[in-house]
Amino acid sequence: MTITPPAKGIPTKYAAFSGMWAGRLEGTYEAKVAVQTISPNGEVTVTFAWGNLGDNNPGEAAGVGKIVGRTLKLGRLPNGADVSLVMLSDDTLAGTYTLAGQTYTGMFIRQ
């Protein structure tokens, strides 16, 4: 997986999202997100991967998203999940993964 470093001119608040992040949803379910590219207007390309998550089998999905303020909201994943990641002051991400009426939350740290 290729992560393209943010180009000059990308706002720092957007560039902070660049890279590979790993965490556990609900402290149990492993998940990773790779923020691969970031455009000057905050649009991103990503790959999101998850382990066993409730009744959902492990998988990964490539997609797009947009950073607004301190929140990166991904477009709906092919499995129907909605994912958002909020940048916290300690440079960690607070993640929310919602699928089929179930919401899972967790913290992500840069790898």
mmCIF file with all atom_site columns, N, CA, C and O in Angstrom, residues 67-88:
data_model
loop_
_atom_site.group_PDB
_atom_site.id
_atom_site.type_symbol
_atom_site.label_atom_id
_atom_site.label_alt_id
_atom_site.label_comp_id
_atom_site.label_asym_id
_atom_site.label_entity_id
_atom_site.label_seq_id
_atom_site.pdbx_PDB_ins_code
_atom_site.Cartn_x
_atom_site.Cartn_y
_atom_site.Cartn_z
_atom_site.occupancy
_atom_site.B_iso_or_equiv
_atom_site.pdbx_formal_charge
_atom_site.auth_seq_id
_atom_site.auth_comp_id
_atom_site.auth_asym_id
_atom_site.auth_atom_id
_atom_site.pdbx_PDB_model_num
ATOM 1  N N  . ILE A 1 67 ? -12.008 15.648 4.785  1.00 0.00 ? 67 ILE A N  1
ATOM 2  C CA . ILE A 1 67 ? -11.711 16.206 6.103  1.00 0.00 ? 67 ILE A CA 1
ATOM 3  C C  . ILE A 1 67 ? -12.445 17.536 6.217  1.00 0.00 ? 67 ILE A C  1
ATOM 4  O O  . ILE A 1 67 ? -12.315 18.411 5.359  1.00 0.00 ? 67 ILE A O  1
ATOM 5  N N  . VAL A 1 68 ? -13.229 17.668 7.270  1.00 0.00 ? 68 VAL A N  1
ATOM 6  C CA . VAL A 1 68 ? -13.917 18.920 7.574  1.00 0.00 ? 68 VAL A CA 1
ATOM 7  C C  . VAL A 1 68 ? -13.595 19.228 9.028  1.00 0.00 ? 68 VAL A C  1
ATOM 8  O O  . VAL A 1 68 ? -13.951 18.442 9.921  1.00 0.00 ? 68 VAL A O  1
ATOM 9  N N  . GLY A 1 69 ? -12.905 20.338 9.250  1.00 0.00 ? 69 GLY A N  1
ATOM 10 C CA . GLY A 1 69 ? -12.469 20.661 10.606 1.00 0.00 ? 69 GLY A CA 1
ATOM 11 C C  . GLY A 1 69 ? -11.463 19.622 11.067 1.00 0.00 ? 69 GLY A C  1
ATOM 12 O O  . GLY A 1 69 ? -10.457 19.380 10.423 1.00 0.00 ? 69 GLY A O  1
ATOM 13 N N  . ARG A 1 70 ? -11.776 18.936 12.165 1.00 0.00 ? 70 ARG A N  1
ATOM 14 C CA . ARG A 1 70 ? -10.896 17.896 12.710 1.00 0.00 ? 70 ARG A CA 1
ATOM 15 C C  . ARG A 1 70 ? -11.441 16.494 12.441 1.00 0.00 ? 70 ARG A C  1
ATOM 16 O O  . ARG A 1 70 ? -10.978 15.519 13.027 1.00 0.00 ? 70 ARG A O  1
ATOM 17 N N  . THR A 1 71 ? -12.449 16.384 11.555 1.00 0.00 ? 71 THR A N  1
ATOM 18 C CA . THR A 1 71 ? -13.101 15.100 11.298 1.00 0.00 ? 71 THR A CA 1
ATOM 19 C C  . THR A 1 71 ? -12.885 14.637 9.863  1.00 0.00 ? 71 THR A C  1
ATOM 20 O O  . THR A 1 71 ? -13.118 15.391 8.919  1.00 0.00 ? 71 THR A O  1
ATOM 21 N N  . LEU A 1 72 ? -12.447 13.379 9.729  1.00 0.00 ? 72 LEU A N  1
ATOM 22 C CA . LEU A 1 72 ? -12.342 12.715 8.435  1.00 0.00 ? 72 LEU A CA 1
ATOM 23 C C  . LEU A 1 72 ? -13.534 11.777 8.327  1.00 0.00 ? 72 LEU A C  1
ATOM 24 O O  . LEU A 1 72 ? -13.679 10.843 9.114  1.00 0.00 ? 72 LEU A O  1
ATOM 25 N N  . LYS A 1 73 ? -14.412 12.059 7.380  1.00 0.00 ? 73 LYS A N  1
ATOM 26 C CA . LYS A 1 73 ? -15.595 11.225 7.153  1.00 0.00 ? 73 LYS A CA 1
ATOM 27 C C  . LYS A 1 73 ? -15.394 10.477 5.851  1.00 0.00 ? 73 LYS A C  1
ATOM 28 O O  . LYS A 1 73 ? -15.179 11.082 4.803  1.00 0.00 ? 73 LYS A O  1
ATOM 29 N N  . LEU A 1 74 ? -15.402 9.151  5.928  1.00 0.00 ? 74 LEU A N  1
ATOM 30 C CA . LEU A 1 74 ? -15.261 8.326  4.730  1.00 0.00 ? 74 LEU A CA 1
ATOM 31 C C  . LEU A 1 74 ? -16.601 8.200  4.026  1.00 0.00 ? 74 LEU A C  1
ATOM 32 O O  . LEU A 1 74 ? -17.659 8.209  4.674  1.00 0.00 ? 74 LEU A O  1
ATOM 33 N N  . GLY A 1 75 ? -16.541 8.028  2.715  1.00 0.00 ? 75 GLY A N  1
ATOM 34 C CA . GLY A 1 75 ? -17.752 7.684  1.985  1.00 0.00 ? 75 GLY A CA 1
ATOM 35 C C  . GLY A 1 75 ? -18.191 6.293  2.434  1.00 0.00 ? 75 GLY A C  1
ATOM 36 O O  . GLY A 1 75 ? -17.391 5.511  2.949  1.00 0.00 ? 75 GLY A O  1
ATOM 37 N N  . ARG A 1 76 ? -19.451 5.963  2.274  1.00 0.00 ? 76 ARG A N  1
ATOM 38 C CA . ARG A 1 76 ? -19.955 4.656  2.704  1.00 0.00 ? 76 ARG A CA 1
ATOM 39 C C  . ARG A 1 76 ? -19.134 3.542  2.067  1.00 0.00 ? 76 ARG A C  1
ATOM 40 O O  . ARG A 1 76 ? -18.884 3.534  0.872  1.00 0.00 ? 76 ARG A O  1
ATOM 41 N N  . LEU A 1 77 ? -18.703 2.595  2.903  1.00 0.00 ? 77 LEU A N  1
ATOM 42 C CA . LEU A 1 77 ? -17.918 1.457  2.425  1.00 0.00 ? 77 LEU A CA 1
ATOM 43 C C  . LEU A 1 77 ? -18.817 0.478  1.685  1.00 0.00 ? 77 LEU A C  1
ATOM 44 O O  . LEU A 1 77 ? -20.034 0.454  1.903  1.00 0.00 ? 77 LEU A O  1
ATOM 45 N N  . PRO A 1 78 ? -18.240 -0.375 0.821  1.00 0.00 ? 78 PRO A N  1
ATOM 46 C CA . PRO A 1 78 ? -19.058 -1.332 0.064  1.00 0.00 ? 78 PRO A CA 1
ATOM 47 C C  . PRO A 1 78 ? -19.913 -2.251 0.936  1.00 0.00 ? 78 PRO A C  1
ATOM 48 O O  . PRO A 1 78 ? -20.963 -2.715 0.499  1.00 0.00 ? 78 PRO A O  1
ATOM 49 N N  . ASN A 1 79 ? -19.478 -2.515 2.181  1.00 0.00 ? 79 ASN A N  1
ATOM 50 C CA . ASN A 1 79 ? -20.287 -3.377 3.065  1.00 0.00 ? 79 ASN A CA 1
ATOM 51 C C  . ASN A 1 79 ? -21.399 -2.600 3.757  1.00 0.00 ? 79 ASN A C  1
ATOM 52 O O  . ASN A 1 79 ? -22.134 -3.154 4.564  1.00 0.00 ? 79 ASN A O  1
ATOM 53 N N  . GLY A 1 80 ? -21.536 -1.302 3.459  1.00 0.00 ? 80 GLY A N  1
ATOM 54 C CA . GLY A 1 80 ? -22.595 -0.486 4.043  1.00 0.00 ? 80 GLY A CA 1
ATOM 55 C C  . GLY A 1 80 ? -22.187 0.266  5.297  1.00 0.00 ? 80 GLY A C  1
ATOM 56 O O  . GLY A 1 80 ? -22.997 0.978  5.885  1.00 0.00 ? 80 GLY A O  1
ATOM 57 N N  . ALA A 1 81 ? -20.934 0.139  5.716  1.00 0.00 ? 81 ALA A N  1
ATOM 58 C CA . ALA A 1 81 ? -20.472 0.788  6.944  1.00 0.00 ? 81 ALA A CA 1
ATOM 59 C C  . ALA A 1 81 ? -20.163 2.262  6.708  1.00 0.00 ? 81 ALA A C  1
ATOM 60 O O  . ALA A 1 81 ? -19.727 2.663  5.638  1.00 0.00 ? 81 ALA A O  1
ATOM 61 N N  . ASP A 1 82 ? -20.409 3.057  7.746  1.00 0.00 ? 82 ASP A N  1
ATOM 62 C CA . ASP A 1 82 ? -20.025 4.461  7.776  1.00 0.00 ? 82 ASP A CA 1
ATOM 63 C C  . ASP A 1 82 ? -18.898 4.604  8.791  1.00 0.00 ? 82 ASP A C  1
ATOM 64 O O  . ASP A 1 82 ? -18.983 4.066  9.905  1.00 0.00 ? 82 ASP A O  1
ATOM 65 N N  . VAL A 1 83 ? -17.840 5.326  8.414  1.00 0.00 ? 83 VAL A N  1
ATOM 66 C CA . VAL A 1 83 ? -16.666 5.491  9.272  1.00 0.00 ? 83 VAL A CA 1
ATOM 67 C C  . VAL A 1 83 ? -16.329 6.966  9.374  1.00 0.00 ? 83 VAL A C  1
ATOM 68 O O  . VAL A 1 83 ? -16.311 7.673  8.362  1.00 0.00 ? 83 VAL A O  1
ATOM 69 N N  . SER A 1 84 ? -16.072 7.424  10.600 1.00 0.00 ? 84 SER A N  1
ATOM 70 C CA . SER A 1 84 ? -15.549 8.770  10.791 1.00 0.00 ? 84 SER A CA 1
ATOM 71 C C  . SER A 1 84 ? -14.423 8.707  11.816 1.00 0.00 ? 84 SER A C  1
ATOM 72 O O  . SER A 1 84 ? -14.414 7.857  12.710 1.00 0.00 ? 84 SER A O  1
ATOM 73 N N  . LEU A 1 85 ? -13.447 9.605  11.639 1.00 0.00 ? 85 LEU A N  1
ATOM 74 C CA . LEU A 1 85 ? -12.266 9.665  12.488 1.00 0.00 ? 85 LEU A CA 1
ATOM 75 C C  . LEU A 1 85 ? -12.035 11.116 12.890 1.00 0.00 ? 85 LEU A C  1
ATOM 76 O O  . LEU A 1 85 ? -11.963 11.992 12.020 1.00 0.00 ? 85 LEU A O  1
ATOM 77 N N  . VAL A 1 86 ? -11.930 11.373 14.186 1.00 0.00 ? 86 VAL A N  1
ATOM 78 C CA . VAL A 1 86 ? -11.728 12.725 14.688 1.00 0.00 ? 86 VAL A CA 1
ATOM 79 C C  . VAL A 1 86 ? -10.319 12.840 15.247 1.00 0.00 ? 86 VAL A C  1
ATOM 80 O O  . VAL A 1 86 ? -9.922  12.038 16.106 1.00 0.00 ? 86 VAL A O  1
ATOM 81 N N  . MET A 1 87 ? -9.559  13.840 14.777 1.00 0.00 ? 87 MET A N  1
ATOM 82 C CA . MET A 1 87 ? -8.208  14.093 15.267 1.00 0.00 ? 87 MET A CA 1
ATOM 83 C C  . MET A 1 87 ? -8.298  14.740 16.643 1.00 0.00 ? 87 MET A C  1
ATOM 84 O O  . MET A 1 87 ? -8.938  15.773 16.814 1.00 0.00 ? 87 MET A O  1
ATOM 85 N N  . LEU A 1 88 ? -7.655  14.105 17.618 1.00 0.00 ? 88 LEU A N  1
ATOM 86 C CA . LEU A 1 88 ? -7.638  14.639 18.980 1.00 0.00 ? 88 LEU A CA 1
ATOM 87 C C  . LEU A 1 88 ? -6.351  15.421 19.212 1.00 0.00 ? 88 LEU A C  1
ATOM 88 O O  . LEU A 1 88 ? -5.396  15.323 18.442 1.00 0.00 ? 88 LEU A O  1
#
